[in-house]
Coordinates of C-alpha atoms in Angstrom, one line a residue:
Chain A
M27 CA -18.3 -39.5 60.3
W28 CA -16.6 -42.6 59.0
K29 CA -20.1 -43.9 58.0
T30 CA -20.7 -40.9 55.7
I31 CA -17.3 -41.2 54.1
N32 CA -17.8 -44.9 53.5
S33 CA -21.2 -44.4 52.0
A34 CA -19.8 -41.7 49.7
L35 CA -16.9 -44.0 48.6
V36 CA -19.4 -46.8 48.0
T37 CA -21.6 -44.7 45.8
S38 CA -18.7 -43.4 43.8
I39 CA -17.4 -46.9 43.2
K40 CA -20.9 -48.0 42.2
N41 CA -21.1 -45.0 39.8
Q42 CA -17.8 -46.0 38.2
T43 CA -19.1 -49.5 37.5
V44 CA -22.3 -48.2 36.1
L45 CA -20.7 -45.6 33.8
Q46 CA -17.8 -46.5 31.6
P47 CA -14.8 -44.3 31.9
I48 CA -14.8 -42.0 28.9
N49 CA -11.1 -42.0 28.2
E50 CA -11.2 -45.6 26.8
L51 CA -13.0 -44.2 23.8
L52 CA -10.4 -41.6 23.1
Y53 CA -8.0 -43.6 21.0
Q54 CA -7.4 -40.7 18.6
Q55 CA -3.9 -40.1 17.5
I56 CA -2.6 -36.9 19.1
R57 CA 0.8 -35.3 18.9
T58 CA 2.3 -34.9 22.3
T59 CA 6.0 -35.1 21.5
Y60 CA 8.2 -32.3 22.8
V61 CA 11.9 -32.0 22.3
L62 CA 13.5 -30.4 25.4
K63 CA 16.9 -29.4 26.5
R64 CA 18.1 -29.0 30.1
K65 CA 19.0 -25.5 31.0
T66 CA 21.8 -26.8 33.3
P67 CA 23.4 -30.0 32.2
P68 CA 23.8 -32.6 35.0
N69 CA 27.3 -33.2 36.4
L70 CA 29.4 -36.1 35.1
H71 CA 29.9 -39.1 37.3
K72 CA 33.1 -41.0 37.8
L73 CA 33.9 -43.9 35.5
G74 CA 32.3 -47.0 37.1
G75 CA 31.0 -44.9 39.9
L76 CA 27.4 -44.0 41.0
R77 CA 25.4 -41.5 39.1
K78 CA 25.3 -38.2 40.9
P79 CA 21.7 -37.3 42.0
L80 CA 19.9 -34.8 39.9
R81 CA 19.1 -31.4 41.6
S82 CA 15.9 -29.4 41.1
R83 CA 17.8 -27.1 38.7
H84 CA 18.4 -30.0 36.4
Y85 CA 14.6 -30.4 35.8
I86 CA 14.3 -27.0 34.1
Y87 CA 14.0 -27.3 30.4
D88 CA 14.0 -25.2 27.2
V89 CA 11.5 -26.3 24.6
I90 CA 13.4 -27.0 21.4
K91 CA 10.5 -28.4 19.3
N92 CA 6.7 -28.7 19.9
T93 CA 5.3 -31.2 17.4
A94 CA 1.7 -30.1 18.2
I95 CA 2.2 -26.7 16.7
E96 CA 4.7 -27.5 14.0
R97 CA 3.8 -26.6 10.4
Q98 CA 2.9 -29.7 8.5
P99 CA 4.3 -30.2 5.0
D100 CA 2.1 -29.9 1.9
I101 CA 0.4 -33.1 0.7
E102 CA 0.1 -34.4 -2.8
V103 CA -3.4 -35.3 -4.1
L104 CA -4.5 -36.7 -7.4
L105 CA -7.4 -34.7 -9.0
T106 CA -10.3 -36.8 -10.2
S107 CA -12.1 -33.8 -11.7
V108 CA -11.3 -30.3 -13.0
V109 CA -10.6 -27.9 -10.2
E110 CA -10.5 -24.3 -11.3
G111 CA -7.2 -22.6 -10.3
L112 CA -5.6 -26.0 -9.5
G113 CA -5.5 -28.4 -12.4
N114 CA -7.1 -30.8 -14.8
V115 CA -8.3 -34.4 -14.3
G116 CA -5.4 -36.7 -13.4
D117 CA -3.1 -33.9 -12.3
K118 CA -1.0 -34.5 -9.2
V119 CA -1.0 -31.3 -7.2
S120 CA 0.7 -30.3 -3.9
V121 CA -1.6 -28.3 -1.5
R122 CA -1.9 -27.4 2.2
P123 CA -3.3 -30.4 4.1
Q124 CA -6.3 -28.6 5.6
F125 CA -7.3 -27.2 2.2
A126 CA -6.9 -30.6 0.6
Y127 CA -9.0 -32.3 3.3
N128 CA -11.9 -29.7 3.3
N129 CA -12.0 -28.7 -0.3
L130 CA -10.7 -31.6 -2.4
L131 CA -10.9 -34.9 -0.5
L132 CA -14.2 -34.5 1.3
P133 CA -16.2 -33.2 -1.7
G134 CA -14.6 -36.1 -3.7
L135 CA -12.7 -33.9 -6.2
A136 CA -9.4 -35.6 -5.4
V137 CA -7.8 -38.7 -3.8
Y138 CA -4.6 -39.2 -1.9
A139 CA -1.7 -39.6 -4.3
S140 CA -0.7 -43.0 -2.9
P141 CA 1.0 -45.5 -5.3
E142 CA -2.2 -47.6 -5.3
N143 CA -4.3 -44.6 -6.3
Q144 CA -1.9 -43.5 -8.9
E145 CA -2.1 -47.0 -10.4
K146 CA -5.9 -46.9 -10.2
Y147 CA -6.4 -43.5 -11.8
K148 CA -3.7 -43.9 -14.3
D149 CA -6.0 -43.8 -17.3
L150 CA -8.4 -41.2 -15.9
A151 CA -7.0 -38.3 -17.8
I152 CA -7.1 -40.1 -21.1
N153 CA -10.6 -41.6 -20.8
T154 CA -12.7 -38.7 -19.6
D155 CA -14.3 -36.3 -22.0
V156 CA -14.3 -33.4 -19.4
K157 CA -13.3 -30.0 -20.8
K158 CA -9.6 -29.3 -20.1
Y159 CA -8.0 -26.0 -19.5
S160 CA -4.6 -24.9 -20.9
T161 CA -3.5 -23.7 -17.4
P162 CA -5.2 -23.9 -14.0
S163 CA -5.5 -20.1 -13.9
A164 CA -7.1 -19.9 -17.4
A165 CA -10.3 -21.3 -15.9
Y166 CA -10.5 -18.3 -13.6
T167 CA -9.8 -15.9 -16.4
V168 CA -12.6 -17.5 -18.4
Q169 CA -15.0 -17.0 -15.5
S170 CA -14.1 -13.3 -14.9
L171 CA -14.2 -12.4 -18.6
S172 CA -17.6 -14.0 -19.2
R173 CA -19.2 -12.1 -16.3
M174 CA -17.8 -8.7 -17.1
T175 CA -19.2 -5.9 -19.3
L176 CA -16.3 -4.1 -21.0
S177 CA -16.7 -0.3 -21.4
V178 CA -15.4 0.7 -24.8
I179 CA -14.9 4.5 -24.9
M180 CA -14.6 6.1 -28.4
N181 CA -14.4 9.6 -29.5
K182 CA -17.6 11.6 -30.1
D183 CA -16.1 14.0 -32.7
V184 CA -13.4 12.1 -34.7
P185 CA -14.6 9.4 -37.1
W186 CA -13.4 5.8 -36.3
T187 CA -13.9 2.2 -37.1
L188 CA -13.5 -0.3 -34.2
K189 CA -10.2 -2.2 -34.3
P190 CA -8.6 -4.8 -32.0
W191 CA -6.2 -2.2 -30.5
H192 CA -9.1 -0.1 -29.3
I193 CA -10.4 -3.1 -27.5
K194 CA -7.0 -3.9 -26.2
A195 CA -6.6 -0.4 -24.7
S196 CA -10.1 -0.6 -23.2
F197 CA -9.3 -3.9 -21.6
R198 CA -6.1 -2.5 -20.2
K199 CA -7.9 0.5 -18.7
C200 CA -10.3 -1.9 -17.0
G201 CA -7.4 -3.9 -15.5
Y202 CA -7.2 -6.8 -18.0
V203 CA -4.2 -7.7 -20.1
V204 CA -5.4 -8.9 -23.5
P205 CA -3.0 -8.9 -26.5
E206 CA -4.3 -7.9 -29.9
Y207 CA -4.0 -11.3 -31.5
A208 CA -6.4 -12.7 -28.9
I209 CA -9.2 -10.4 -29.8
E210 CA -11.8 -11.2 -32.5
L211 CA -14.2 -8.5 -33.5
P212 CA -17.7 -9.1 -35.0
E213 CA -17.5 -9.6 -38.8
Q214 CA -19.6 -6.5 -39.6
P215 CA -17.5 -3.4 -38.8
I216 CA -18.7 -1.0 -36.2
T217 CA -18.2 2.7 -37.1
G218 CA -18.8 6.0 -35.5
P219 CA -19.3 8.5 -34.0
N220 CA -22.9 7.4 -34.1
M221 CA -25.2 8.4 -31.2
D222 CA -27.7 5.7 -32.2
I223 CA -25.3 3.1 -30.9
E224 CA -24.4 5.0 -27.7
N225 CA -24.6 2.7 -24.6
K226 CA -25.5 -0.3 -26.8
E227 CA -23.9 -3.7 -26.7
F228 CA -21.8 -5.9 -28.9
A229 CA -19.9 -9.1 -28.3
I230 CA -16.3 -10.0 -29.0
T231 CA -14.4 -13.2 -28.7
V232 CA -11.2 -13.5 -26.6
T233 CA -8.9 -16.5 -27.0
I234 CA -6.9 -17.4 -23.9
N235 CA -3.6 -19.1 -24.6
K236 CA -4.8 -19.7 -28.1
Q237 CA -7.1 -22.4 -26.7
E238 CA -10.1 -21.2 -24.6
K239 CA -12.6 -19.0 -26.3
V240 CA -14.8 -16.6 -24.3
N241 CA -17.5 -14.3 -25.5
V242 CA -17.2 -10.9 -23.8
R243 CA -20.0 -8.4 -23.6
C244 CA -19.0 -4.8 -24.5
R245 CA -20.8 -1.5 -24.1
L246 CA -20.0 1.4 -26.4
H247 CA -19.7 4.9 -25.0
H248 CA -18.9 8.2 -26.7
W249 CA -16.5 10.7 -25.1
S250 CA -15.8 14.2 -26.1
T251 CA -12.5 16.1 -25.3
E252 CA -14.5 19.2 -24.7
L253 CA -16.2 19.2 -21.3
A254 CA -19.3 21.0 -22.6
S255 CA -20.2 18.4 -25.2
R256 CA -19.4 15.4 -23.0
L257 CA -22.3 13.0 -22.3
P258 CA -23.5 12.8 -18.7
Y259 CA -21.8 10.1 -16.7
V260 CA -23.9 6.9 -16.1
P261 CA -22.9 5.2 -12.9
R262 CA -23.1 1.3 -13.0
F263 CA -24.0 1.3 -16.7
W264 CA -23.9 -2.5 -16.6
E265 CA -26.9 -2.7 -14.4
T266 CA -29.2 -1.0 -16.9
P267 CA -30.6 -3.1 -19.8
S268 CA -29.5 -2.3 -23.4
E269 CA -29.9 -3.4 -26.9
P270 CA -27.4 -5.1 -29.3
I271 CA -25.7 -2.8 -31.9
L272 CA -25.7 -5.7 -34.5
P273 CA -29.1 -7.6 -34.5
E274 CA -27.4 -10.8 -35.5
Q275 CA -25.4 -10.8 -32.3
K276 CA -28.5 -11.0 -30.1
S277 CA -28.3 -14.8 -29.8
I278 CA -24.6 -14.6 -28.7
L279 CA -25.3 -11.8 -26.2
D280 CA -28.2 -13.7 -24.7
T281 CA -25.9 -16.7 -24.0
I282 CA -23.4 -14.5 -22.0
P283 CA -24.4 -14.6 -18.3
I284 CA -25.5 -11.3 -16.8
K285 CA -23.7 -10.1 -13.7
E286 CA -25.9 -10.3 -10.7
I287 CA -26.4 -7.2 -8.5
P288 CA -24.6 -7.8 -5.2
V289 CA -27.0 -8.3 -2.2
R290 CA -25.4 -5.4 -0.2
R291 CA -26.5 -3.0 -2.9
L292 CA -30.1 -4.4 -2.7
R293 CA -30.0 -3.9 1.1
S294 CA -29.1 -0.3 0.6
G295 CA -32.2 0.3 -1.4
A296 CA -31.5 -0.5 -5.1
W297 CA -34.9 -2.2 -5.5
G298 CA -35.8 -0.2 -8.6
V299 CA -32.7 -1.4 -10.3
W300 CA -33.3 -5.0 -9.2
V301 CA -36.9 -5.0 -10.6
R302 CA -35.6 -3.7 -13.9
F303 CA -32.9 -6.2 -13.9
L304 CA -35.4 -9.1 -13.3
V305 CA -37.6 -7.9 -16.1
W306 CA -34.5 -7.7 -18.4
R307 CA -33.4 -11.2 -17.4
S308 CA -36.8 -12.7 -17.9
E309 CA -36.9 -11.2 -21.4
R310 CA -33.6 -12.8 -22.2
H311 CA -34.0 -16.1 -20.5
P312 CA -37.7 -16.9 -20.6
G313 CA -38.6 -19.7 -18.1
P314 CA -38.9 -20.1 -14.3
A315 CA -36.9 -17.3 -12.7
Chain B
M6 CA -12.2 30.2 103.8
N7 CA -9.6 29.6 101.2
T8 CA -9.0 26.0 102.1
L9 CA -12.8 25.4 102.2
S10 CA -13.4 26.9 98.8
F11 CA -10.4 24.9 97.5
R12 CA -11.8 21.7 98.9
T13 CA -15.2 22.3 97.4
A14 CA -13.5 23.1 94.1
I15 CA -11.6 19.8 94.3
H16 CA -14.8 17.9 95.1
S17 CA -16.6 19.4 92.3
C18 CA -13.7 18.5 90.0
I19 CA -13.7 14.9 91.1
L20 CA -17.4 14.7 90.8
K21 CA -17.3 16.1 87.3
S22 CA -14.6 13.7 86.2
L23 CA -16.5 10.8 87.7
Q24 CA -19.6 11.9 85.9
N25 CA -17.7 12.1 82.7
K26 CA -16.2 8.7 83.2
L27 CA -19.6 7.3 83.8
I28 CA -21.1 8.9 80.8
R29 CA -18.2 7.8 78.7
S30 CA -18.3 4.2 79.9
T31 CA -22.1 4.0 79.1
F32 CA -21.6 5.5 75.7
E33 CA -18.6 3.4 74.9
T34 CA -20.6 0.3 75.4
T35 CA -23.2 1.5 72.9
N36 CA -20.5 2.7 70.5
L37 CA -22.2 5.9 69.6
I38 CA -19.5 8.4 70.4
Q39 CA -16.7 9.5 68.2
T40 CA -13.5 7.8 69.5
R41 CA -11.2 10.5 68.4
E42 CA -12.0 13.8 70.0
Y43 CA -8.7 15.6 69.2
A44 CA -7.9 17.4 65.9
A45 CA -6.0 15.6 63.2
R46 CA -2.2 16.1 63.4
K47 CA -1.1 19.5 62.4
G48 CA -0.3 19.6 58.7
T49 CA -2.3 16.4 57.8
R50 CA -5.1 18.3 56.2
E51 CA -2.7 20.6 54.4
R52 CA -0.8 17.6 53.2
K53 CA -3.9 15.9 51.9
K54 CA -5.0 19.1 50.2
K55 CA -1.7 19.2 48.4
G56 CA -2.1 15.6 47.3
K57 CA -5.3 16.4 45.6
V58 CA -4.6 17.3 42.0
K59 CA -7.0 19.9 40.7
V60 CA -8.6 18.5 37.5
E61 CA -8.7 21.2 35.0
I62 CA -11.3 20.6 32.3
Q63 CA -9.9 21.7 29.1
K64 CA -12.3 23.1 26.7
V65 CA -12.0 21.5 23.3
G66 CA -13.4 23.4 20.4
F67 CA -15.5 21.9 17.7
I68 CA -13.7 19.2 15.7
P69 CA -15.2 18.3 12.3
H70 CA -16.6 14.8 12.2
N71 CA -14.2 13.6 9.5
Q72 CA -11.2 14.7 11.6
R73 CA -12.2 12.9 14.8
N74 CA -10.2 9.8 15.7
R75 CA -7.7 10.9 13.1
E76 CA -4.8 9.1 14.7
K77 CA -6.8 5.9 15.0
Y78 CA -7.7 6.1 11.4
L79 CA -4.2 6.8 10.3
A80 CA -2.9 3.8 12.3
S81 CA -5.4 1.4 10.8
R82 CA -4.9 2.7 7.3
P83 CA -3.4 0.3 4.8
K84 CA 0.3 0.7 4.3
L85 CA 1.3 3.0 1.4
K86 CA 4.5 1.2 0.8
F87 CA 4.2 -0.9 -2.3
D88 CA 4.9 -4.6 -2.1
D89 CA 3.5 -7.2 -4.4
S90 CA 6.2 -9.8 -3.8
T91 CA 3.6 -12.2 -2.4
M92 CA 1.5 -12.1 -5.5
R93 CA 2.0 -14.7 -8.3
D94 CA 3.5 -14.1 -11.7
P95 CA 1.1 -14.3 -14.6
V96 CA 1.3 -17.5 -16.7
D97 CA -1.3 -16.9 -19.4
D98 CA -1.3 -14.4 -22.2
V99 CA -4.7 -13.1 -21.1
F100 CA -5.1 -12.4 -17.4
V101 CA -6.8 -10.1 -14.8
M102 CA -4.2 -7.7 -13.4
N103 CA -5.6 -7.6 -9.9
Y104 CA -4.8 -11.3 -9.2
Y105 CA -1.1 -11.0 -10.1
K106 CA 2.0 -8.9 -9.7
W107 CA 2.0 -5.5 -11.3
V108 CA 3.0 -5.6 -14.9
V109 CA 6.3 -3.8 -15.4
Y110 CA 6.4 -2.1 -18.8
P111 CA 9.6 -1.1 -20.5
F112 CA 9.5 2.8 -20.7
Q113 CA 8.9 3.1 -24.5
E114 CA 6.1 0.5 -24.4
A115 CA 4.4 2.3 -21.6
V116 CA 4.5 5.5 -23.6
Q117 CA 3.1 3.6 -26.6
C118 CA 0.2 2.4 -24.3
H119 CA -0.6 6.0 -23.3
R120 CA -0.4 7.2 -26.9
E121 CA -3.1 4.6 -27.8
T122 CA -5.5 5.9 -25.2
H123 CA -4.8 9.5 -26.1
S124 CA -5.1 8.9 -29.9
P125 CA -7.7 11.0 -31.8
E126 CA -10.1 8.0 -32.0
I127 CA -10.3 7.7 -28.2
Y128 CA -9.5 10.6 -25.9
N129 CA -8.1 12.9 -28.7
K130 CA -5.4 14.4 -26.4
P131 CA -2.1 13.6 -28.1
D132 CA -0.4 16.6 -26.4
S133 CA -1.2 15.6 -22.9
D134 CA 1.5 15.7 -20.3
L135 CA 3.3 12.5 -19.4
L136 CA 3.4 12.5 -15.6
V137 CA 5.7 10.4 -13.3
T138 CA 5.0 9.4 -9.8
V139 CA 8.0 8.1 -8.0
E140 CA 7.6 6.3 -4.6
L141 CA 10.6 6.5 -2.3
N142 CA 11.9 4.6 0.7
M143 CA 12.8 7.6 2.9
Q144 CA 14.7 5.6 5.5
G145 CA 18.0 7.3 6.3
E146 CA 21.3 5.8 7.4
K147 CA 19.8 4.8 10.7
K148 CA 16.6 3.0 11.0
N149 CA 14.5 5.7 12.7
K150 CA 16.1 8.6 11.1
M151 CA 14.4 9.7 7.8
V152 CA 15.6 11.6 4.8
D153 CA 14.2 15.2 4.9
N154 CA 11.8 16.4 2.3
F155 CA 13.8 17.8 -0.6
T156 CA 13.1 20.0 -3.6
R157 CA 15.5 19.8 -6.6
I158 CA 15.7 20.6 -10.3
A159 CA 16.6 17.6 -12.5
P160 CA 18.4 18.5 -15.8
M161 CA 16.3 17.5 -18.8
P162 CA 18.4 16.6 -21.9
H163 CA 15.4 17.4 -24.1
K164 CA 13.7 20.7 -23.2
F165 CA 9.9 21.1 -23.1
D166 CA 7.6 23.8 -21.8
H167 CA 7.4 23.2 -18.1
G168 CA 5.1 26.2 -17.5
E169 CA 7.3 28.0 -15.0
E170 CA 9.1 31.4 -15.4
R171 CA 12.7 31.1 -14.4
S172 CA 15.1 34.0 -14.5
I173 CA 18.8 33.5 -14.1
I174 CA 21.7 35.8 -13.3
A175 CA 25.2 34.4 -14.0
F176 CA 28.5 35.6 -12.6
S177 CA 31.9 34.9 -14.2
K178 CA 35.1 36.8 -14.7
T179 CA 36.2 36.1 -18.3
P180 CA 34.0 37.5 -21.2
E181 CA 34.1 34.0 -22.8
N182 CA 32.3 32.5 -19.9
Q183 CA 29.9 35.4 -19.7
D184 CA 29.0 34.9 -23.4
I185 CA 28.5 31.1 -22.8
A186 CA 26.0 31.9 -20.0
R187 CA 24.2 34.4 -22.1
E188 CA 23.9 32.1 -25.0
A189 CA 22.6 29.3 -22.8
G190 CA 19.7 31.6 -21.8
A191 CA 20.7 33.5 -18.7
Q192 CA 18.9 36.8 -18.4
L193 CA 21.9 38.7 -17.1
S194 CA 25.5 37.6 -17.3
G195 CA 28.4 39.7 -16.0
G196 CA 31.5 40.0 -13.8
P197 CA 32.8 42.3 -11.0
D198 CA 31.0 45.3 -12.5
M199 CA 27.6 43.7 -12.0
I200 CA 28.5 42.9 -8.4
K201 CA 29.2 46.6 -7.8
Q202 CA 25.9 47.5 -9.5
I203 CA 24.1 45.2 -7.1
Q204 CA 25.9 46.7 -4.2
N205 CA 25.0 50.2 -5.3
G206 CA 21.4 49.2 -5.7
Q207 CA 21.2 49.7 -9.4
L208 CA 20.3 46.0 -9.9
S209 CA 18.0 44.1 -7.7
L210 CA 18.6 40.4 -7.0
A211 CA 14.9 39.9 -6.1
D212 CA 14.2 39.9 -9.9
F213 CA 16.1 36.6 -10.4
K214 CA 15.1 33.2 -9.2
F215 CA 18.5 31.5 -9.6
V216 CA 22.0 32.8 -9.1
I217 CA 24.7 30.9 -10.9
A218 CA 28.5 31.5 -10.7
H219 CA 31.8 30.3 -12.0
P220 CA 34.3 29.4 -9.2
E221 CA 36.8 32.0 -10.6
I222 CA 34.6 34.9 -9.4
L223 CA 34.0 33.5 -6.0
P224 CA 36.4 35.8 -4.0
E225 CA 34.6 38.9 -5.4
L226 CA 31.1 37.3 -5.0
V227 CA 31.6 36.8 -1.2
V228 CA 30.5 40.4 -0.7
L229 CA 27.0 39.4 -1.8
R230 CA 26.7 36.6 0.7
G231 CA 24.6 38.7 3.1
L232 CA 22.2 39.6 0.3
L233 CA 21.9 36.2 -1.2
K234 CA 21.9 34.1 2.0
K235 CA 20.7 30.6 1.0
R236 CA 20.8 31.4 -2.7
F237 CA 24.5 31.9 -2.6
P238 CA 26.1 29.7 -5.3
N239 CA 27.4 26.3 -4.0
P240 CA 28.5 23.2 -5.8
K241 CA 26.0 21.0 -4.0
N242 CA 23.0 22.7 -5.6
G243 CA 24.9 22.9 -8.9
T244 CA 24.8 26.7 -8.9
L245 CA 28.6 26.9 -8.6
D246 CA 29.9 25.2 -11.7
V247 CA 32.9 25.4 -14.0
N248 CA 30.7 24.7 -17.0
L249 CA 28.3 27.6 -17.0
G250 CA 26.5 26.6 -20.1
T251 CA 25.1 23.3 -18.7
A252 CA 24.3 24.8 -15.4
V253 CA 22.2 27.6 -17.0
H254 CA 20.5 25.0 -19.2
K255 CA 19.7 22.9 -16.2
F256 CA 18.1 25.7 -14.2
L257 CA 16.3 27.0 -17.3
H258 CA 14.9 23.8 -18.7
G259 CA 15.2 21.3 -15.9
V260 CA 12.1 20.0 -14.2
S261 CA 11.5 20.9 -10.5
Y262 CA 10.3 18.2 -8.2
T263 CA 9.6 17.8 -4.5
A264 CA 9.8 14.7 -2.4
T265 CA 7.3 14.8 0.4
K266 CA 7.1 12.3 3.3
D267 CA 3.7 11.0 4.3
E268 CA 2.7 12.6 7.6
Y269 CA 2.0 9.3 9.3
E270 CA 4.1 6.8 7.4
K271 CA 7.4 8.7 7.6
D272 CA 9.4 6.3 5.5
F273 CA 7.2 6.7 2.5
G274 CA 8.1 9.6 0.2
L275 CA 6.3 10.6 -3.0
I276 CA 7.4 12.7 -6.0
E277 CA 5.0 13.8 -8.7
T278 CA 6.5 15.5 -11.7
R279 CA 6.5 15.3 -15.5
V280 CA 9.0 14.4 -18.2
G281 CA 7.5 16.0 -21.3
P282 CA 4.4 15.9 -23.5
L283 CA 3.2 12.6 -24.9
S284 CA 3.8 13.9 -28.5
M285 CA 7.5 14.1 -27.8
D286 CA 9.7 11.4 -29.3
A287 CA 9.6 8.2 -27.1
K288 CA 13.4 8.0 -27.0
Q289 CA 13.7 11.6 -25.9
L290 CA 11.1 11.0 -23.2
E291 CA 13.1 8.0 -22.0
E292 CA 16.3 10.1 -21.8
N293 CA 14.4 12.7 -19.8
F294 CA 13.1 10.0 -17.5
A295 CA 16.5 8.5 -17.1
A296 CA 17.9 11.9 -16.1
L297 CA 15.2 12.4 -13.5
V298 CA 15.8 9.0 -12.0
R299 CA 19.5 9.6 -11.8
D300 CA 19.0 13.0 -10.2
I301 CA 16.6 11.5 -7.6
Y302 CA 19.2 8.8 -6.8
T303 CA 21.8 11.5 -5.9
M304 CA 19.8 12.0 -2.7
K305 CA 20.0 8.3 -1.7
P306 CA 21.3 8.0 1.9
K307 CA 24.3 5.7 2.5
R308 CA 22.5 2.5 3.4
Q309 CA 21.7 -0.9 2.0
G310 CA 18.6 -1.4 -0.2
T311 CA 16.7 0.5 -2.7
F312 CA 15.8 4.2 -2.6
I313 CA 13.1 4.3 -5.4
S314 CA 10.5 1.6 -4.8
R315 CA 8.2 2.2 -7.7
C316 CA 7.8 4.5 -10.8
I317 CA 4.4 5.0 -12.3
L318 CA 3.7 6.7 -15.6
W319 CA 0.3 8.3 -16.1
S320 CA -1.4 10.9 -18.2
P321 CA -4.7 12.5 -17.7
P322 CA -7.6 12.1 -18.6
S323 CA -6.8 8.4 -18.8
P324 CA -7.1 6.5 -15.5
E325 CA -4.3 4.2 -16.5
K326 CA -1.3 3.9 -14.3
L327 CA 1.6 1.9 -15.7
K328 CA 4.6 0.7 -13.7
V329 CA 7.8 1.3 -15.5
D330 CA 11.2 -0.3 -15.0
H331 CA 13.6 2.3 -13.5
V332 CA 16.5 0.0 -12.5
A333 CA 17.9 -0.1 -16.1
Y334 CA 18.7 3.6 -15.8
L335 CA 20.6 3.3 -12.5
E336 CA 23.3 0.9 -13.5
D337 CA 25.8 3.5 -14.8
T338 CA 25.3 5.7 -11.8
E339 CA 26.2 2.8 -9.5
S340 CA 29.5 2.3 -11.3
T341 CA 30.3 6.0 -11.4
K342 CA 29.5 6.4 -7.7
S343 CA 33.1 6.0 -6.5
K344 CA 34.3 8.5 -9.0
G345 CA 31.6 11.0 -8.1
K346 CA 32.5 10.8 -4.4
V347 CA 36.1 11.9 -5.2
E348 CA 34.8 14.8 -7.3
D349 CA 32.5 15.9 -4.5
E350 CA 35.4 16.0 -2.0
D351 CA 37.4 18.1 -4.4
D352 CA 34.5 20.5 -4.8
E353 CA 34.2 20.9 -1.1
K354 CA 37.9 21.6 -0.9
V355 CA 37.6 24.3 -3.6
E356 CA 34.8 25.8 -1.6
Q357 CA 36.7 25.8 1.6
V358 CA 39.7 27.5 -0.1
A359 CA 37.5 30.0 -1.7
L360 CA 35.8 31.0 1.4

């Protein structure tokens, strides 16, 4: 019996010498600090006397603080490029550490805001020619305005000429706040009711914070108060191709990106729409699709 | 002979028992025989029978597919209570509403917005109704006791066609008061004679929707308590009032509304009513709205926090829903609250004395 134990011990020792223990490699910094408090405080000892021995009840603790699961404070980073919704080049922003590491520091969009880095990137904001946004959120607004198709509903029976307040009301109905002074209509007036321009497109310019200009694609629809003379409802009108109302606006409308059809709609069998969409896009943007 | 037969009988008995023992011993070794050859203890089977619960299969009728797992669906439904406190405030002058807190419009501006969409050049419905949706926090004085559903009539300072037929009968002693009620629009206004007519059966109370009375005639009116039941005038409803003119005006031109609790989210209440046509003057609409908000606030339970959580203005056919600021109209009710309480107590005393 002793022989077998001996042999097992020898092999295990041999193995140890052959394979390096793995914990030597683990010199990662880990947080293992706990702040504890005894549930029963130990008794006091006499002055100059021996300490009283601790009983088992003195080894029962309450956890006051566990540093491993503590919420870490935000960190400051210095942006080296424009990040939409965050800031411009050279801005010092405070973000969650995990977000900063994954989305800013790893892709190289920002650096740690250490004193050395601040010194190094001091002139970055002045020297770069990158387009700057008035506010971080303006970049998002530009994006969502440029990919939308605004439905402008006008009356089918009463004569009208398109004015900025019509556009303002249409924007508000679609969930956008756009003041009248930010809206710039095409120079040639659009008048109606005119069934030739029904479901046709025109472009307007919206100025955000009196700085960023975005061209917005609009679709004109006629609406009658009487139910009988109302036009049939067209679902997802923005997916069907259309023509510009004003021929001179064709070049502007072609530059505005077209909203892609979401993949889940294609999965549910909207292939006919997709093919029409592809044809439409290839007409507007000739080249490799 | 007797002894012999007895002996043989004993012998046979012993032999049989020996045989039995032998058989038993042989079978025991092979473990084939049942060990217990006596009946279970008396009552055991009955007890066990009692213990068995008869499973009754309940027949469930056909439940439509959309109503199956209803409780589950209701539990997982998003909360109706409105809270956008976690959203950001807009910074730019142009922004997407979905990404920020709801825009809170001043009342007149919201009316102006609806007028734009209802103008002849767009929807061409300038006479459309201006509707109000008021969301309530129905939590009562205690945390799990809710305010009951209530239906009230809010006085409207500026009258409009509410589309309901309301007939009013007013009781008062002095001819001056009777005239006041008649001028205000009561169909019938009278005194003790009218009470006698009703008792005789010459007049039917079923023809009238509201019964309003002056406190001076209360002793005579008690006779009609059995006929009127819940419609008997009382100061809490506003049907027993010293000022008959305003009371009649309120019940004739006021707007009726009902607060209903959600069947699952019990602390969420909803009121849908209107404050006038869009073509009405914006200031008059605002005063009507203020009166409505104040009237709703009289139902507030005595607890901390707000009662109205959100007010929304909308007007068909436009899909727009605009949140309006209602807090501005509450300030003076807060200050007059202490005074109001004293008055209420006085009214109750009057009622007690009268009854």
